[in-house]
Short mmCIF file of C-alpha atoms in Angstrom, two decimals:
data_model
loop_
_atom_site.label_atom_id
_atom_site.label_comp_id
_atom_site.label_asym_id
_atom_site.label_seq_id
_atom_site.Cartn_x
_atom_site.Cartn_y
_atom_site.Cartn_z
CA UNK A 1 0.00 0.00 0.00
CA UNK A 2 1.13 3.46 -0.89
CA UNK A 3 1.04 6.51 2.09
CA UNK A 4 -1.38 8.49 2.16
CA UNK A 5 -0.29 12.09 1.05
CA UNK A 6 -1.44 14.82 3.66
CA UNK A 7 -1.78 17.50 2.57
CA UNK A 8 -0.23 21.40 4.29
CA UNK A 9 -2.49 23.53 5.42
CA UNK A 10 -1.09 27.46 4.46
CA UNK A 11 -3.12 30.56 4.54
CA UNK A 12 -4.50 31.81 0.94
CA UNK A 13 -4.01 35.91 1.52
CA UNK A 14 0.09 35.12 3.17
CA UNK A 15 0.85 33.15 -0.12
CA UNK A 16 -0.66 35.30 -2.39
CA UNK A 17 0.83 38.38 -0.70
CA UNK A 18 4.65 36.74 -0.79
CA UNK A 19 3.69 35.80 -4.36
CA UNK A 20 3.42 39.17 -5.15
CA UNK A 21 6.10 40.82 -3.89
CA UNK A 22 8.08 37.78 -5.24
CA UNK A 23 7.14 38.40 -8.61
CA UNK A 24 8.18 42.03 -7.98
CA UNK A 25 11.76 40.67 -6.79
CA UNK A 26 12.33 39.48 -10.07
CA UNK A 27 11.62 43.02 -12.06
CA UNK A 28 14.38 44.95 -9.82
CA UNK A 29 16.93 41.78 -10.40
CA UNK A 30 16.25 41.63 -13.78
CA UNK A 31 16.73 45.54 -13.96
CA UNK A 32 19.96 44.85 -12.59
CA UNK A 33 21.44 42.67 -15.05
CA UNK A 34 19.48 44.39 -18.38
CA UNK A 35 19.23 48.06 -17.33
CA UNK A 36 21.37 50.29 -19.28
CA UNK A 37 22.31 52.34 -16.45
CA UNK A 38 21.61 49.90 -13.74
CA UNK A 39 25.24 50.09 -12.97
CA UNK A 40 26.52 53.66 -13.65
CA UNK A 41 23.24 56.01 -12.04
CA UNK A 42 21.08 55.60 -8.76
CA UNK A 43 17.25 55.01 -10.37
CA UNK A 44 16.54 57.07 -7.29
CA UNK A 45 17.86 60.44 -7.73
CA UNK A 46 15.55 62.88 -8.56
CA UNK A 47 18.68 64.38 -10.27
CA UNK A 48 19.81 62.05 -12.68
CA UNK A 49 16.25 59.70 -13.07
CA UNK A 50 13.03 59.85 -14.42
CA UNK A 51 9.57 59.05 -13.23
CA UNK A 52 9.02 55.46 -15.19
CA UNK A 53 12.58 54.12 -13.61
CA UNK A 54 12.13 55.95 -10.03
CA UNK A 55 8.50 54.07 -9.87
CA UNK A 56 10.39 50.70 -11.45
CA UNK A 57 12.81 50.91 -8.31
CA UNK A 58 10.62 52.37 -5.57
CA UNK A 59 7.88 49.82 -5.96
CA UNK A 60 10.77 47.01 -5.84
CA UNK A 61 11.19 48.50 -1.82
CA UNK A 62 8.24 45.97 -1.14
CA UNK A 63 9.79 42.95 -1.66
CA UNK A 64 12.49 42.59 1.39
CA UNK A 65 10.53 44.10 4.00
CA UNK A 66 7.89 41.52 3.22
CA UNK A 67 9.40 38.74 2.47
CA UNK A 68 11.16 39.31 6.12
CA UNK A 69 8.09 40.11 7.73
CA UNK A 70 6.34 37.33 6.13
CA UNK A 71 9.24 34.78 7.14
CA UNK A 72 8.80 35.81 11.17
CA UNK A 73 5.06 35.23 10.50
CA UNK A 74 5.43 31.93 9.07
CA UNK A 75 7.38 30.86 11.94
CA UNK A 76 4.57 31.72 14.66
CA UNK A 77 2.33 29.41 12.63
CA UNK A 78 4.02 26.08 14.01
CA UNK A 79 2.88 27.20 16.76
CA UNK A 80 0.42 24.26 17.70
CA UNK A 81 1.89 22.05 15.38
CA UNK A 82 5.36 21.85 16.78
CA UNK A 83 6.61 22.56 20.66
CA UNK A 84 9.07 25.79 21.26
CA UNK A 85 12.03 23.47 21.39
CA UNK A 86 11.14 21.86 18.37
CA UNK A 87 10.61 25.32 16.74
CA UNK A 88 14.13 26.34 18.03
CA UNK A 89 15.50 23.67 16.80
CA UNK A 90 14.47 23.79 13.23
CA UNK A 91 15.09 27.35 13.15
CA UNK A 92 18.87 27.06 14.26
CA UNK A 93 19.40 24.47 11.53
CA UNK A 94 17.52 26.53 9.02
CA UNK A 95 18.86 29.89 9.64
CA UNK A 96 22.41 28.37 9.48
CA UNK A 97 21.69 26.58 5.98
CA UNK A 98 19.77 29.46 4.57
CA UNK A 99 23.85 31.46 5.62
CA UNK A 100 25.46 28.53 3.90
CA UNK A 101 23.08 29.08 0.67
CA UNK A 102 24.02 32.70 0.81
CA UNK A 103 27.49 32.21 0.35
CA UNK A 104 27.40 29.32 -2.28
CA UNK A 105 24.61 29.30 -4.45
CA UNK A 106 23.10 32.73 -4.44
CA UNK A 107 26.61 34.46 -4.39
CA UNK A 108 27.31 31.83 -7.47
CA UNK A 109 24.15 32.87 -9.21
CA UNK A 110 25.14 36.76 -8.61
CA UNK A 111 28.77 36.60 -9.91
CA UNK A 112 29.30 33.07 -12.24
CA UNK A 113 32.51 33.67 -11.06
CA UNK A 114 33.46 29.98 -10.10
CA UNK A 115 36.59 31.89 -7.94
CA UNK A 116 33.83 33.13 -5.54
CA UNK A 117 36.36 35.99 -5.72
CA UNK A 118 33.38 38.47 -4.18
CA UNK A 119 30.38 37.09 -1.70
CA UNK A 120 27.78 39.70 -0.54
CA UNK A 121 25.65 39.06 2.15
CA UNK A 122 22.16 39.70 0.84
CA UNK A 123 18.16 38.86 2.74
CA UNK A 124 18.98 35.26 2.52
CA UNK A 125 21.61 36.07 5.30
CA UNK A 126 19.67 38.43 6.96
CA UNK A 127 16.76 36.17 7.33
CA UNK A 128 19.26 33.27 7.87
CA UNK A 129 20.88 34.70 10.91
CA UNK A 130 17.48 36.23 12.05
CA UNK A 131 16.20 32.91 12.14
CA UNK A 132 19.44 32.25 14.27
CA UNK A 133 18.55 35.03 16.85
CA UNK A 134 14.81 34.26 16.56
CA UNK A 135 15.69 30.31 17.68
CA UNK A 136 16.81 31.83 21.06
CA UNK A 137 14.10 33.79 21.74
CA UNK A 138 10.81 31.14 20.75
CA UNK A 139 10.90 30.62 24.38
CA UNK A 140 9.91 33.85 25.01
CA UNK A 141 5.69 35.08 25.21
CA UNK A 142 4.53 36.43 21.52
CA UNK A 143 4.11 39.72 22.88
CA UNK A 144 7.23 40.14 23.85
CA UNK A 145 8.64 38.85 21.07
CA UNK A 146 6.57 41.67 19.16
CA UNK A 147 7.20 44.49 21.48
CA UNK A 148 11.40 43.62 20.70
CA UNK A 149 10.62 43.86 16.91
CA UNK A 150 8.87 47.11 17.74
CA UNK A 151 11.80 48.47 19.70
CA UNK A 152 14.34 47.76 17.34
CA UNK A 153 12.70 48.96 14.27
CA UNK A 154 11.78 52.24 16.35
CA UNK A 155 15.12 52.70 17.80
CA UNK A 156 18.10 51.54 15.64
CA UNK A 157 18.38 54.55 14.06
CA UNK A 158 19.43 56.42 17.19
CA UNK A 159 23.11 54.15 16.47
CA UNK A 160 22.91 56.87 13.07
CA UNK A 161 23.78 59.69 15.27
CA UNK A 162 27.22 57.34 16.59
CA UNK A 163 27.73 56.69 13.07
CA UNK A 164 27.67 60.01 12.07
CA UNK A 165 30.53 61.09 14.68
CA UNK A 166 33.69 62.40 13.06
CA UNK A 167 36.25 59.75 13.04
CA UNK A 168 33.61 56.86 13.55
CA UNK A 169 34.90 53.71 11.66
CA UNK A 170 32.67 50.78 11.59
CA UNK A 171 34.53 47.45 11.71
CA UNK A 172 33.35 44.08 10.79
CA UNK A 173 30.78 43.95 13.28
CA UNK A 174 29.82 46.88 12.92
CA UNK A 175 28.53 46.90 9.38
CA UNK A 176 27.15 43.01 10.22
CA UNK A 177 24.82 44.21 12.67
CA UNK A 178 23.93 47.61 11.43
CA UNK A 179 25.50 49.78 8.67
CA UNK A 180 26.22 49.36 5.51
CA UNK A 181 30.01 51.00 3.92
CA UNK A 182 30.26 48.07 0.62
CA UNK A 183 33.43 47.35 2.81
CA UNK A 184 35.61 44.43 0.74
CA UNK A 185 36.54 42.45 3.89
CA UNK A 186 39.29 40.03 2.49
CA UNK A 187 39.19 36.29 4.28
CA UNK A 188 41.73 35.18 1.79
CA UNK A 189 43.81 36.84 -1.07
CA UNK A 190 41.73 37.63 -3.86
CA UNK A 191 38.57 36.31 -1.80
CA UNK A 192 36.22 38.27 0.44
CA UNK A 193 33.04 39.30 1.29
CA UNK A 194 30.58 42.78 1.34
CA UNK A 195 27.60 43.14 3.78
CA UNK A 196 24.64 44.75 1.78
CA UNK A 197 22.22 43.46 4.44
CA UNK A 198 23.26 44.45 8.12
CA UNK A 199 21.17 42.16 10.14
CA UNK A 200 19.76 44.30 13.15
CA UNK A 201 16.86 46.04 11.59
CA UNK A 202 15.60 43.15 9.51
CA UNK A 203 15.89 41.38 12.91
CA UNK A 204 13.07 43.59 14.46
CA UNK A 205 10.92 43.72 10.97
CA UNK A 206 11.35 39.45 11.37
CA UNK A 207 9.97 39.89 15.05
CA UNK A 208 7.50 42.05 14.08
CA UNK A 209 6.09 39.55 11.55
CA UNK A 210 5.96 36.78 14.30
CA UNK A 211 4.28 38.77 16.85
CA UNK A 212 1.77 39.11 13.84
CA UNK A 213 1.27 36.03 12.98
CA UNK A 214 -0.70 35.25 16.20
CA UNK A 215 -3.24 37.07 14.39
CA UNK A 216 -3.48 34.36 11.73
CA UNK A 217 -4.30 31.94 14.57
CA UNK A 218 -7.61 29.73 14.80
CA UNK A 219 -8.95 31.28 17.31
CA UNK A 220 -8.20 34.95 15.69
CA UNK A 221 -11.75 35.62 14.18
CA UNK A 222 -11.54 37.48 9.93
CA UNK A 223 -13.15 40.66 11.17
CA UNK A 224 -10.65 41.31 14.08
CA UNK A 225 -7.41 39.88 12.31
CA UNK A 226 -8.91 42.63 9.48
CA UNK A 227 -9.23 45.22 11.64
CA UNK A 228 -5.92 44.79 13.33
CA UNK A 229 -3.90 44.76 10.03
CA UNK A 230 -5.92 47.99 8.90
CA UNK A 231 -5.43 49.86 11.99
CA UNK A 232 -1.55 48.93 12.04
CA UNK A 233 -1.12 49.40 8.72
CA UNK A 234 -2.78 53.05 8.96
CA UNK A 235 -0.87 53.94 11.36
CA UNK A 236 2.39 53.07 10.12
CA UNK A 237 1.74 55.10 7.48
CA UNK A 238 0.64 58.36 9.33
CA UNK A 239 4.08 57.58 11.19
CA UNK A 240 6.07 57.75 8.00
CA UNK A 241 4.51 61.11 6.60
CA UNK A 242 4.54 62.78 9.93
CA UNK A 243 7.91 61.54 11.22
CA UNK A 244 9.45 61.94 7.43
CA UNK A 245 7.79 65.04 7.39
CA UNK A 246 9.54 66.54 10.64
CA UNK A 247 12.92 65.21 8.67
CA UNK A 248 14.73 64.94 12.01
CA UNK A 249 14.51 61.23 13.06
CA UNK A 250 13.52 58.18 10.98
CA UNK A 251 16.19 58.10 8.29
CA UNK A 252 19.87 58.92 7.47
CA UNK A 253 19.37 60.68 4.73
CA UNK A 254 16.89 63.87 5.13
CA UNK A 255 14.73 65.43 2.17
CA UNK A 256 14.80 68.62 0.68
CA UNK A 257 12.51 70.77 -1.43
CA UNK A 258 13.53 70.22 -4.91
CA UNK A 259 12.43 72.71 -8.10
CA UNK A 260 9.42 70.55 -9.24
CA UNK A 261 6.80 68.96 -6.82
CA UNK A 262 7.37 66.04 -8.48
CA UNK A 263 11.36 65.87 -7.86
CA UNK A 264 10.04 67.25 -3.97
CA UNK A 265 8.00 63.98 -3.52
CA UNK A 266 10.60 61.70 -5.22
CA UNK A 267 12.93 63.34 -2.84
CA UNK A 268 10.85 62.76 0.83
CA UNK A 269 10.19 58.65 -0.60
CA UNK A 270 13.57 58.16 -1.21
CA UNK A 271 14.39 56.46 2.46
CA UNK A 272 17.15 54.04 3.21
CA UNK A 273 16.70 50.66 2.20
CA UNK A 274 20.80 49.75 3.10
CA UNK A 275 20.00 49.03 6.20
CA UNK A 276 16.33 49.30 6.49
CA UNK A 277 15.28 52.50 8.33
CA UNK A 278 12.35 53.19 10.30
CA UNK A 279 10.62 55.30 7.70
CA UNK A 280 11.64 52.87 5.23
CA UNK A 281 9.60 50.33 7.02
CA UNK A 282 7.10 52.83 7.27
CA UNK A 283 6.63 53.39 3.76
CA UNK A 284 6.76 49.56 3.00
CA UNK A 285 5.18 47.47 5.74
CA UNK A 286 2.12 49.59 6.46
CA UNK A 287 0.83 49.87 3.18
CA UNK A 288 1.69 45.81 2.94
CA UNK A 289 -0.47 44.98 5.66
CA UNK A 290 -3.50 47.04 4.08
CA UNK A 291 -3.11 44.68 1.28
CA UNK A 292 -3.02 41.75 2.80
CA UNK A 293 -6.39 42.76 4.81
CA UNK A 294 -7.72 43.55 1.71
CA UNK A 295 -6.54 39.86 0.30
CA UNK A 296 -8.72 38.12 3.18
CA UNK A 297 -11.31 36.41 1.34
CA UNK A 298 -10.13 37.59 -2.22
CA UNK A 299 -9.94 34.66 -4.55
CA UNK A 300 -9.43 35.27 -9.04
CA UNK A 301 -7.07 33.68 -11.61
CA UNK A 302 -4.26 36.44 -10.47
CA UNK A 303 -4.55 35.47 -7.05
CA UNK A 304 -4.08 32.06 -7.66
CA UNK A 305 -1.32 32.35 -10.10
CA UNK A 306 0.33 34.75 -7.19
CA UNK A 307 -0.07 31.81 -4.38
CA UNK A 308 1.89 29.43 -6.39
CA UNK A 309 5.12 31.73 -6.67
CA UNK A 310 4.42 32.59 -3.03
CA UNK A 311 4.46 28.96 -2.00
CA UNK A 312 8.03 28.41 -2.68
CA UNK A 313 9.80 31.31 -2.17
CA UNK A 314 13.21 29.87 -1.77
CA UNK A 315 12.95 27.75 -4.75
CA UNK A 316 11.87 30.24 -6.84
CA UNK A 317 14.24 32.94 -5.38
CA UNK A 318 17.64 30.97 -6.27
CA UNK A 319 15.70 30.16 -9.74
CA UNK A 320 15.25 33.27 -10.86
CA UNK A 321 18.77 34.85 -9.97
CA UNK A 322 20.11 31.68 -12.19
CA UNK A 323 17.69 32.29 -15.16
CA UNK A 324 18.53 35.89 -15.02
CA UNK A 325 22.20 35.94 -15.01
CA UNK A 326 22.27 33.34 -17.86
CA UNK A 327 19.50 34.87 -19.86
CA UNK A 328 22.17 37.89 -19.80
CA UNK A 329 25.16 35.52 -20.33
CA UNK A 330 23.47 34.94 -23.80
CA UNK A 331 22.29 38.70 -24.84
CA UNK A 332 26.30 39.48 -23.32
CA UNK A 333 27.61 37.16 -26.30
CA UNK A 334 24.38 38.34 -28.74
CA UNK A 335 25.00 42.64 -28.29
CA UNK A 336 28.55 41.49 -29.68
CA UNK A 337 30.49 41.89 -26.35
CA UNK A 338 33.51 39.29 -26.22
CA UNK A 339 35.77 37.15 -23.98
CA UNK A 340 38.02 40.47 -22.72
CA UNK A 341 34.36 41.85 -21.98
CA UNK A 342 33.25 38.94 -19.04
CA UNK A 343 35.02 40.50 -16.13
CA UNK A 344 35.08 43.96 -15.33
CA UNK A 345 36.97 45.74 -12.22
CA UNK A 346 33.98 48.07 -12.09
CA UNK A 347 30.67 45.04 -11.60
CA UNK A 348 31.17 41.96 -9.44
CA UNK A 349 29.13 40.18 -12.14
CA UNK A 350 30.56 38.22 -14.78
CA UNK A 351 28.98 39.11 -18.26
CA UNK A 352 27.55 42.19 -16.98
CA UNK A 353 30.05 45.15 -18.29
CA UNK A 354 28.83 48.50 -17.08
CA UNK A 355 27.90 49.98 -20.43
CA UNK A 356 25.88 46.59 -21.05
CA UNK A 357 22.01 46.82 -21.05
CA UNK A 358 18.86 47.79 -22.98
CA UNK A 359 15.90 50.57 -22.45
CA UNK A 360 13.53 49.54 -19.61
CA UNK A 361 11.01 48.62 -22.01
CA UNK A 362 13.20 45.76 -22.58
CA UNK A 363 13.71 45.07 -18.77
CA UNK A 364 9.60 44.14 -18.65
CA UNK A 365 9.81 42.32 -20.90
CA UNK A 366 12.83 40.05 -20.20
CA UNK A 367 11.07 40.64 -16.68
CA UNK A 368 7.54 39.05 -17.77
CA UNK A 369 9.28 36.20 -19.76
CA UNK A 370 11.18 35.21 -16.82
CA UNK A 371 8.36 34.73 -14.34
CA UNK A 372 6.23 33.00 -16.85
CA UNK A 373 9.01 30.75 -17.77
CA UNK A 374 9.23 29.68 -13.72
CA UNK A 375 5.40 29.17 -13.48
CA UNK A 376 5.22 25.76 -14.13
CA UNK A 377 8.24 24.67 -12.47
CA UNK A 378 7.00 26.62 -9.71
CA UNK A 379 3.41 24.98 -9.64
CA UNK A 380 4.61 21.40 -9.89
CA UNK A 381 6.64 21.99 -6.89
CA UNK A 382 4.20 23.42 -4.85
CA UNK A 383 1.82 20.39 -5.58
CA UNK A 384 5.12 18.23 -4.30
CA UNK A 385 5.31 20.33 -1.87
CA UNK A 386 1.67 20.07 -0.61
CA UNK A 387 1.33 16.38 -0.76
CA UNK A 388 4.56 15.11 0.51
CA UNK A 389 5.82 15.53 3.75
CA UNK A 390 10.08 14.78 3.20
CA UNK A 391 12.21 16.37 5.67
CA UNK A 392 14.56 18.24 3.16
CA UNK A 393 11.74 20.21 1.90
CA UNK A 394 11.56 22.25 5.14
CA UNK A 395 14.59 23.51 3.77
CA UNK A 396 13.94 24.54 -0.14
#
């Protein structure tokens, strides 16, 4: 006799919401690699930009904050299913593999450099060593746990004003817990590493997302988890146009009044991303959670299409960094670039020269092809995933 297949119970408006912001992943990456000036201008600067590429970048914020947030939600929902030791357990083993992934397969998919000359530690660290810090502290109540998220992603910016100190140099630690310099930091010769993703803040966005996911509980009726997310969400976003507004706390990097209302407003959005500030999460998380309210009970095509991606995130994250980079491996070798063309002091990416790239026309539509091309891979995962109940795929 065969097993019987049982099948996972996951919640419709989380999945579709990851989905989402998945499929949004993949337009900034693929903007990385295609863009024509993806590695010579900031899409952000009101100076040098314009509208269609600021919105192409801005909207792009979503996806980190969420996926994070998302990730710390997840986790409260084995709640019931497994004990807090059990919990602690898997997430120590996780967050330490998801590092591990970070440094070999997702720094392999970034560069095809088989050297590994350069690793940067991206969100699959962050939410790797989050998980790390989040294994120790299981234990704790869920309001607690939520209150800590709270604190941090209130507070860390305060360590801006020590940053900002004349003569302030931020070592190793430094820039792993909190700031972000693109700092080579050599292990071996030739071979090192850069921390894009400073794991403090994403910490307290990861916490955050736990202490919401009691919400998603059983006994958490649809009206009150509803009105919860819409209040919260609200009021995160009150916080970031009042606080941004005030342009004294918040963020690094205050606004100014630029010639043309337009450049003004691109100005106050652009908040820090690298590492995540307050206002940033702001900006990001509150108008996140109105959405997923708004999913609860929501059910088309789209949505369903949008679940499937956002049912295997990690498989279809190191995916679509692989069909990406080799999708511009070939248009590298089709614009008429050649061997002496692969590396380049200038991009850590083999096949990626700086003056490489199309108009961002062509970026949406290497962007659409890609996600269609991982739907079905996707999908027949996800039914795997669903029906089968293997160890290993707790960890892809």
């Amino acid at each position: 006799m065969q097993p019987l297949s049982i099948p996972r119970e996951r919640i419709y408006s989380v999945d579709v919401l990851r989905g989402l912001v998945m499929i949004l992943m993949a337009l900034d990456h693929t903007r990385d690699f295609f863009h024509s000036t993806a590695m010579t201008q900031d899409p952000l600067d009101v100076q040098t930009t314009h509208p269609m590429l600021y919105i192409t970048r801005w909207i792009t914020h979503f996806c980190a904050p969420v996926f994070v947030f998302l990730s710390g939600l997840s986790v409260q929902l084995m709640n019931g299913r497994k004990t807090s030791k059990e919990i602690s357990s898997f997430l120590m083993k996780r967050g330490l593999w998801l590092i591990l992934v970070e440094i070999t397969l997702v720094s392999f998919a970034l560069s095809f450099n088989p050297l590994m000359n350069v690793v940067v530690l991206q969100v699959i660290w962050a939410i790797g060593i989050s998980f790390v810090c989040l294994a120790l502290l299981v234990f704790l109540p869920w309001q607690v746990i939520l209150g800590l998220g709270l604190l941090i992603t209130a507070s860390h910016n305060l360590l801006n004003y020590v940053e900002a100190k004349p003569g302030f140099e931020a070592g190793l630690w430094w820039q792993l817990m909190h700031q972000t310099r693109y700092t080579f930091f050599e292990y071996l010769p030739g071979h090192g590493f850069i921390v894009l993703y400073p794991f403090l803040p994403w910490l307290g966005i990861m916490l955050m997302g736990y202490g919401f996911g009691r919400f998603f509980q059983a006994d958490v009726g649809t009206v009150q988890r509803k009105r919860i997310l819409v209040a919260t969400g609200i009021t995160m976003m009150v916080v970031f146009v009042v606080v941004r507004w005030l342009n004294g706390y918040g963020d690094p990097r205050p606004w100014a009044s630029q010639p043309h209302w337009a450049a003004t407003l691109g100005d106050f959005m652009n908040v820090q991303k690298y590492p995540p500030s307050l206002m940033y999460a702001c900006a990001t998380l509150g108008p996140a959670l109105l959405v997923l309210a708004w999913l609860e009970g929501k059910k088309s095509r789209f949505t369903d299409i949008a679940k499937i991606y956002g049912s295997v995130p990690f498989f279809y994250y190191i995916l679509h960094f692989y069909l990406i980079h080799l999708l511009c491996l070939i248009m590298f070798f089709v614009s008429g670039y050649g061997v002496n063309d692969i590396a380049n002091p200038q991009v850590p990416f083999l096949f990626r020269p700086p003056d490489f790239g199309y108009p961002l026309g062509t970026v949406y539509l290497v962007w659409i092809g890609v996600v269609a091309l991982l739907y079905p891979l996707c999908k027949r995962y996800a039914a795997y995933k669903q029906t089968h109940r293997k160890w290993w795929l707790s960890y892809l």
